[in-house]
Amino acid sequence: MISVKNISKHFGRHQVLKDISLEIAPREVVVIIGPSGSGKSTFLRCLNGLEVVTEGRIVINGVEITHSKTNLSLVRKEVGMVFQRFNLFQHLSVMENITIGPRQVLKMSKVEAEQRAQALLEKVGLKEKAYSYPDQLSGGQQQRVAIARALAMNPIVMLFDEPTSALDPEMVGEVLAVMKDLAREGMTMAVVTHEMGFAREVGDRVLFMDEGCILEEGAPGQLFNNPREERTRLFLSKIL
Amino acid sequence: MSFYAIVSAAMPQLLYGARLTILFSIAAIIMATILGLIFALFKLSPFSVLRKIGEVYVHIFRGLPLLVEIFYIYFALPMVLPMHKWFDPYFAPVAGAIALALNEGAYITEIVRAGILSVDRGQTEAALSIGMNGFQTMRFIVLPQAFKRMIPPLVNQFIQTIKDTSLLSAISLSELTRQGQIVISTTFASLQIWTAVAVIYLAVILSLTALSSYMERRFQIDQR
C-alpha cells in the first residue's frame, strides 16, 4: 500500500529525516512514537506530499508521489490526513467542511455529498452538529469533524499527526474511540501519537523514531515490554 | 447674492462633476481591485518571475506621486505609443482612469497580500490534503477568509481613491473639483463653492462608509 525507500529530508543544512525506509501493508495500523523533534511529523507529512523529500522514493498504491510529474492532488484525495490542530475551515459549517472536498474535488452532487456527510457525522457521533461552525465546537468535536472530513473523500489510507495532542485530557477518549473504530473496520492507518494505550491496543506495529531515523520497530507488546535499544527504553521510561 | 442662491445656481454643474467623480471612482476601484488581486497572487506565486513582476509593479506605482503618473500617461506616453489615437476622443478619461487604477492597485496589492498571508497555513494544508488544487484552495478556502479581514483596509483605500479623483482636474476632466474651479472662475465665490464641493465629497464618502459597515456586519453573520 505504502512503500517508502531511503528517503531523506533537509531543512536548509539541517537533516530531519535520514535514509528512512518503510512498507505499510493494506489494513495495517502503524503507530509512530518518539521524542519531539525526532522527525515523526515531518515523515508523516512527506507521505502526502505536504513536505517534499530531498532524496528517496515514496510509492502509494502504485503511484510514485516523489516523481516530479505526479499530480499530487490526485494522490492526496486518496490519502486522508488529520492534523494536530484540526485545521477545520473556519468560515464553513460542519456540513460544508465535510462536503466541500467531495463536491469540488470528486464533483459529487450536493444531495449525495450531504447524505454521505450525514452518515459520517453519525459515525463520529456528531449528527446534531451539522450546521454548527467550528468555533462553536469543543476541540474533541472539531477533531472528530476533521476525521469525518478526511473520510468523506473515501481515502485508502489515513494519516494522523498527533491527533490528540492539542486536546484537553477529557476529550482524548472520544477521538481515540473513533480512530479505534476505523482501525477495526480495516482502514490502513499511520498514526503519530503519544497515546501508548492506543498504540498497544490497535497498533499492528510500532516504530520508534529518534533524530530522523527509525531506531526500532516491532509489535507493540515486544517494543513496549522488551525494547532492544537503550534509547527506546529511556524514552518509554519517561512517558509510560 | 445669498450663500444659498450662489450654491443652488452652481448646483447643476457641481452635481454633473459629482457624477463623473463617482463614475471615475467606480471604474478605478473595480480595475484597481482586479489589478490588486492579480499582482498579490503574483507576489505570492512559487514562480520567481511572477514574484518579480509583482514587486516591480508595486515599487513603481506606489513609489511615484499620483499626479506624476497621471501626467506621464496623459502627456508622456502618447509620445512613444499612439494611445491618444486608439481612444480618441476619450483619451483623457481613459488615461485618467488607468492612472488612478494603476496607482490604487499597487496599494490594494499589498492589502490583498497581507489578507492572504493572515490566513493560517493550516487552512491551506487541510485543503491540499483533501485533494484540492492550488486554485480551489485559494478560491474556496483562503480568499473567503482573507476577504473578511481585508474589508477595513480596502474601504480605506477606496475612500482614498475617491479623493484622488480630484487630481484628474489637472488634465481638465470635469469631475467635481474641476467643476468647482470652473464655477469659481466666473462667480469668484470661493467660500461658497468650495464649501459645497467639500460637502458633496463628504456625502459620497460617508455613503461608502455606511455601505461598508453594513457589508462587514453581513459577513460577520453569514460568513464567519
XYZ file of C-alpha atoms in Angstrom:
464
model
C 0.000 0.000 0.000
C 2.707 2.475 1.043
C 6.308 1.882 0.164
C 8.982 4.272 1.374
C 12.509 3.771 0.086
C 15.528 5.555 1.502
C 14.005 8.989 1.962
C 15.912 11.902 3.408
C 14.683 15.394 4.145
C 16.686 18.519 4.758
C 15.539 21.914 6.003
C 18.438 24.015 4.798
C 21.527 22.362 6.260
C 19.601 20.581 8.964
C 18.748 16.983 8.133
C 15.450 15.971 9.740
C 14.939 12.573 8.078
C 17.845 10.222 7.489
C 17.500 7.425 4.989
C 14.130 6.075 6.126
C 12.559 3.007 4.529
C 9.201 1.502 5.437
C 6.457 -0.697 3.999
C 2.879 -0.370 5.170
C 0.525 -3.194 4.183
C -3.192 -2.782 3.472
C -5.294 -2.766 6.669
C -2.203 -2.301 8.771
C -2.114 0.220 11.633
C 1.363 1.621 12.130
C 1.996 3.802 15.158
C 4.979 6.135 15.192
C 6.313 7.287 18.543
C 9.383 9.214 19.578
C 10.603 12.399 21.274
C 9.607 15.774 19.826
C 11.941 16.906 17.095
C 12.613 13.329 16.063
C 11.071 13.940 12.625
C 7.935 11.834 13.017
C 5.507 14.585 11.957
C 7.736 15.564 9.049
C 7.848 11.938 7.980
C 4.060 11.685 8.040
C 3.714 14.920 6.067
C 6.037 13.528 3.406
C 3.562 10.684 2.838
C 1.021 13.019 1.218
C 3.492 15.447 -0.256
C 2.888 18.317 2.164
C 6.641 18.136 2.654
C 8.863 17.383 -0.306
C 11.574 14.835 0.323
C 15.156 15.686 -0.596
C 16.038 12.125 -1.623
C 14.352 8.761 -1.975
C 11.055 7.426 -3.273
C 7.563 7.112 -1.859
C 5.037 4.928 -3.694
C 1.393 4.942 -2.615
C -0.966 2.448 -4.193
C 1.316 2.149 -7.200
C 1.828 5.887 -7.728
C 5.242 7.353 -7.068
C 4.430 10.617 -5.293
C 8.065 11.696 -5.195
C 8.150 11.807 -9.007
C 8.131 15.412 -10.200
C 5.461 14.696 -12.843
C 2.962 13.206 -10.389
C -0.172 15.293 -9.818
C -0.175 15.410 -6.028
C -3.863 16.397 -5.850
C -4.807 13.029 -7.348
C -2.791 11.206 -4.710
C -3.954 13.364 -1.822
C -7.612 12.674 -2.422
C -6.857 9.034 -1.635
C -4.733 9.828 1.397
C -6.682 11.325 4.289
C -4.906 13.447 6.845
C -5.860 14.560 10.338
C -3.866 17.398 11.890
C -2.838 18.153 15.437
C -4.676 21.496 15.326
C -7.720 20.154 13.393
C -7.482 22.856 10.681
C -11.212 22.898 10.052
C -12.249 25.549 7.551
C -13.291 28.327 9.923
C -15.670 30.059 7.526
C -17.661 26.924 6.666
C -20.219 24.982 8.667
C -19.507 21.423 9.752
C -21.613 20.181 6.834
C -19.739 22.369 4.342
C -16.397 21.345 5.798
C -17.217 17.728 5.060
C -18.904 18.208 1.672
C -16.566 20.718 0.043
C -13.975 18.076 -0.832
C -16.425 15.584 -2.389
C -18.235 18.378 -4.230
C -15.252 20.312 -5.569
C -12.707 17.534 -5.995
C -14.846 14.440 -6.660
C -17.581 16.507 -8.402
C -20.265 14.793 -6.356
C -23.785 16.250 -6.324
C -24.808 18.325 -3.320
C -27.514 15.869 -2.287
C -25.244 12.855 -2.416
C -22.390 14.649 -0.636
C -24.712 15.747 2.155
C -26.189 12.281 2.590
C -22.711 10.836 2.956
C -21.730 13.640 5.314
C -24.752 12.854 7.500
C -23.728 9.217 7.663
C -20.152 10.165 8.571
C -21.328 12.597 11.245
C -23.410 9.821 12.732
C -20.371 7.590 12.705
C -18.284 10.135 14.637
C -21.248 10.876 16.934
C -21.926 14.460 15.845
C -25.155 14.145 13.893
C -26.703 17.133 15.629
C -23.766 19.453 14.914
C -24.092 19.507 11.118
C -24.933 23.192 10.952
C -22.634 24.430 13.691
C -19.455 26.300 12.896
C -16.021 25.082 14.025
C -15.594 27.777 16.676
C -18.803 26.588 18.354
C -17.371 23.088 18.896
C -15.034 21.723 21.536
C -11.601 20.508 20.497
C -12.659 16.885 20.595
C -15.707 17.592 18.461
C -13.624 19.579 15.967
C -11.164 16.733 15.643
C -13.970 14.244 15.027
C -15.334 16.543 12.306
C -11.827 16.684 10.826
C -11.768 12.890 10.725
C -15.168 12.871 9.005
C -13.905 15.464 6.513
C -10.973 13.228 5.603
C -13.164 10.109 5.411
C -15.600 11.868 3.085
C -13.007 11.551 0.325
C -13.099 7.765 0.721
C -9.362 7.513 1.315
C -7.448 4.261 1.051
C -5.140 5.288 3.875
C -5.419 7.728 6.781
C -2.550 9.707 8.301
C -2.939 11.033 11.843
C -0.490 13.703 13.007
C -0.689 13.792 16.814
C -4.487 13.939 16.655
C -4.988 14.188 20.422
C -2.035 16.369 21.432
C -3.970 19.661 21.289
C -6.958 18.305 23.224
C -7.974 18.701 26.821
C -7.473 15.360 28.584
C -11.182 14.585 28.931
C -11.629 14.812 25.154
C -8.850 12.474 24.141
C -11.007 9.397 24.653
C -13.765 10.382 22.213
C -11.267 10.943 19.400
C -9.364 7.731 20.113
C -12.663 5.824 20.123
C -13.396 6.991 16.591
C -9.891 6.004 15.498
C -10.239 2.573 17.069
C -13.483 2.019 15.166
C -11.709 2.934 11.945
C -8.884 0.528 12.647
C -11.347 -2.248 13.418
C -13.087 -1.630 10.087
C -9.799 -2.304 8.365
C -8.603 1.196 7.456
C -4.911 1.428 6.703
C -3.510 3.938 9.157
C -0.268 5.674 10.060
C -0.548 7.403 13.422
C 1.941 9.709 15.104
C 0.930 9.832 18.755
C 1.951 9.846 22.379
C -1.035 7.693 23.339
C 0.693 4.473 24.301
C -2.569 2.850 25.307
C -3.864 3.348 21.781
C -0.625 2.054 20.277
C -0.816 -1.074 22.394
C -4.476 -1.722 21.741
C -4.840 -1.131 17.996
C -1.312 -0.843 16.630
C -0.112 -3.719 14.485
C 3.362 -2.307 14.524
C 5.088 0.437 16.479
C 8.019 2.452 15.157
C 10.297 4.366 17.468
C 11.866 7.387 15.787
C 14.775 9.392 17.092
C 16.906 12.057 15.412
C 15.420 11.437 11.984
C 15.862 7.648 11.971
C 13.581 4.719 12.667
C 15.592 3.336 15.537
C 13.474 0.344 16.340
C 10.245 -1.270 15.225
C 8.177 -4.184 16.328
C 4.829 -5.450 17.563
C 3.526 -3.240 20.403
C 3.936 -5.949 23.034
C 7.540 -6.591 22.119
C 8.546 -2.919 21.723
C 6.873 -1.715 24.897
C 7.805 -4.631 27.161
C 11.116 -5.554 25.736
C 12.794 -2.769 23.745
C 16.106 -3.706 22.159
C 17.542 -0.201 22.069
C 18.681 1.720 25.117
C 17.215 4.970 23.761
C 13.810 3.370 23.256
C 13.935 2.128 26.814
C 14.840 5.604 28.065
C 12.030 7.256 26.092
C 9.441 4.737 27.268
C 10.537 5.065 30.876
C 9.851 8.796 30.680
C 6.370 8.630 29.237
C 4.831 5.389 30.481
C -26.498 87.173 -3.548
C -27.089 84.918 -0.646
C -24.955 81.849 0.077
C -27.897 79.651 -0.793
C -28.598 81.380 -4.100
C -24.977 81.068 -5.241
C -24.726 77.411 -4.343
C -28.073 76.466 -5.842
C -27.224 78.260 -9.075
C -23.994 76.272 -9.282
C -25.568 73.007 -8.200
C -26.327 71.514 -11.658
C -22.696 71.953 -12.684
C -21.369 70.611 -9.396
C -23.664 67.589 -9.499
C -22.539 66.880 -13.053
C -18.990 66.893 -11.684
C -20.013 64.693 -8.771
C -21.473 62.183 -11.197
C -18.157 61.992 -13.040
C -16.274 61.726 -9.742
C -18.433 58.742 -8.811
C -18.027 57.129 -12.241
C -14.228 57.550 -12.160
C -14.170 56.203 -8.617
C -16.184 53.120 -9.531
C -14.121 52.417 -12.654
C -10.846 52.920 -10.790
C -11.931 50.844 -7.777
C -13.039 47.920 -9.949
C -9.894 47.948 -12.065
C -7.632 48.532 -9.064
C -9.199 45.622 -7.179
C -8.659 43.298 -10.138
C -5.071 44.518 -10.528
C -4.506 44.175 -6.794
C -5.793 40.600 -6.736
C -3.705 39.590 -9.751
C -0.470 41.175 -8.539
C -0.972 39.917 -4.971
C -1.222 36.366 -6.348
C 1.869 37.107 -8.466
C 3.777 38.239 -5.390
C 2.792 35.044 -3.548
C 3.471 32.804 -6.536
C 6.032 29.996 -6.406
C 7.474 31.299 -9.678
C 10.178 33.892 -9.168
C 9.462 35.649 -12.497
C 5.881 36.397 -11.420
C 7.049 37.467 -7.975
C 9.498 39.915 -9.572
C 6.794 41.342 -11.852
C 4.534 41.911 -8.847
C 7.326 43.617 -6.897
C 8.275 45.912 -9.770
C 4.640 46.896 -10.272
C 4.170 47.859 -6.635
C 7.503 49.680 -6.431
C 6.792 51.826 -9.477
C 3.167 52.723 -8.936
C 3.357 53.145 -5.190
C 6.645 54.970 -5.483
C 5.538 57.828 -7.750
C 3.213 60.730 -6.964
C -0.189 60.071 -8.485
C -0.123 63.440 -10.252
C 3.130 62.485 -11.981
C 1.591 59.163 -13.048
C -1.437 60.973 -14.489
C 0.767 63.410 -16.411
C 3.023 60.593 -17.569
C 0.207 58.516 -19.019
C -1.659 61.503 -20.459
C 1.219 63.624 -21.803
C 4.364 61.490 -21.973
C 3.262 58.031 -23.103
C 1.493 59.229 -26.280
C 4.916 60.462 -27.494
C 6.046 56.839 -27.904
C 2.720 54.984 -28.035
C -0.177 56.448 -30.062
C -2.673 55.737 -27.257
C -4.412 59.053 -27.799
C -5.340 57.866 -31.311
C -6.688 54.492 -30.130
C -9.002 56.071 -27.591
C -9.847 59.280 -29.484
C -11.862 61.298 -28.448
C -11.980 59.727 -24.991
C -8.274 59.613 -24.259
C -8.378 61.986 -21.286
C -10.920 59.981 -19.249
C -9.303 56.684 -20.247
C -5.815 57.868 -19.301
C -7.121 59.309 -16.060
C -8.926 56.141 -15.061
C -5.930 53.962 -15.967
C -3.531 56.124 -13.985
C -5.816 56.020 -10.946
C -6.359 52.280 -11.222
C -2.643 51.502 -11.569
C -1.781 53.652 -8.578
C -4.513 52.389 -6.242
C -3.961 48.848 -7.485
C -0.426 48.920 -6.088
C -1.750 49.643 -2.605
C -4.526 47.073 -2.975
C -1.903 44.502 -3.983
C -0.330 44.852 -0.560
C -3.716 44.791 1.195
C -4.725 41.569 -0.564
C -1.323 40.003 0.026
C -1.460 40.789 3.741
C -5.001 39.384 3.891
C -3.966 36.134 2.243
C -0.913 35.775 4.478
C -3.073 36.321 7.568
C -4.961 33.076 6.887
C -3.405 30.261 8.906
C -1.144 27.976 6.881
C -3.055 25.002 8.326
C -6.121 26.007 6.287
C -4.146 25.635 3.071
C -2.633 22.346 4.201
C -6.040 20.945 5.087
C -7.428 21.987 1.686
C -4.497 20.408 -0.144
C -4.815 17.267 1.959
C -8.352 16.632 0.684
C -7.081 16.857 -2.873
C -7.892 20.469 -3.748
C -5.572 22.070 -6.268
C -3.977 25.459 -5.731
C -6.789 27.336 -7.460
C -9.561 25.605 -5.492
C -7.658 26.193 -2.248
C -7.435 29.928 -2.971
C -10.964 30.239 -4.292
C -12.882 28.254 -1.663
C -10.718 28.316 1.446
C -8.156 31.110 1.603
C -9.716 34.077 -0.219
C -13.122 33.947 1.556
C -11.355 34.075 4.917
C -8.843 36.669 3.745
C -11.539 38.885 2.232
C -13.326 39.415 5.513
C -10.123 40.730 7.080
C -9.386 42.865 4.030
C -12.629 44.883 4.225
C -11.438 47.644 6.607
C -8.161 48.431 4.783
C -9.900 48.100 1.414
C -12.541 50.629 2.418
C -9.718 52.980 3.444
C -8.189 52.572 0.033
C -11.493 53.075 -1.760
C -12.019 56.333 0.133
C -8.522 57.359 -0.867
C -9.411 56.577 -4.478
C -12.489 58.779 -4.388
C -10.446 61.667 -3.020
C -7.671 61.070 -5.546
C -10.073 61.566 -8.458
C -9.783 65.276 -7.665
C -6.289 65.182 -9.196
C -7.896 64.378 -12.551
C -8.838 68.066 -12.665
C -5.206 68.599 -13.685
C -5.894 67.037 -17.065
C -9.123 69.019 -17.444
C -11.553 66.205 -16.684
C -14.719 67.865 -15.476
C -15.063 65.964 -12.242
C -16.216 67.666 -9.059
C -13.068 69.638 -8.206
C -12.644 70.831 -11.783
C -16.296 71.894 -11.938
C -15.804 73.850 -8.735
C -12.838 75.675 -10.254
C -14.862 76.470 -13.395
C -17.766 77.890 -11.439
C -15.440 79.979 -9.282
C -13.653 81.342 -12.335
C -16.864 83.105 -13.348
C -18.520 83.775 -9.977
C -15.437 84.333 -7.744
C -17.460 82.762 -4.915
C -14.622 80.689 -3.466
C -16.018 80.205 0.011
C -19.483 79.174 -1.101
C -18.418 76.860 -3.903
C -15.565 75.097 -2.092
C -17.904 74.566 0.858
C -20.448 72.967 -1.456
C -17.730 70.854 -3.105
C -16.478 69.688 0.297
C -19.978 68.745 1.429
C -20.584 66.723 -1.744
C -17.280 64.819 -1.322
C -18.168 64.066 2.288
C -21.632 62.840 1.312
C -20.180 60.453 -1.280
C -17.559 59.114 1.096
C -19.899 58.754 4.060
C -22.334 56.717 1.981
C -19.470 54.373 1.018
C -18.554 54.051 4.699
C -22.147 53.201 5.569
C -22.271 50.578 2.836
C -19.044 49.016 4.056
C -20.078 48.733 7.685
C -23.271 47.090 6.506
C -21.187 44.623 4.457
C -18.897 43.933 7.365
C -21.854 43.099 9.587
C -23.287 40.816 6.925
C -20.000 38.964 6.651
C -19.724 38.513 10.402
C -23.136 36.896 10.462
C -23.214 34.869 7.254
C -19.631 34.037 6.541
C -17.891 33.950 9.900
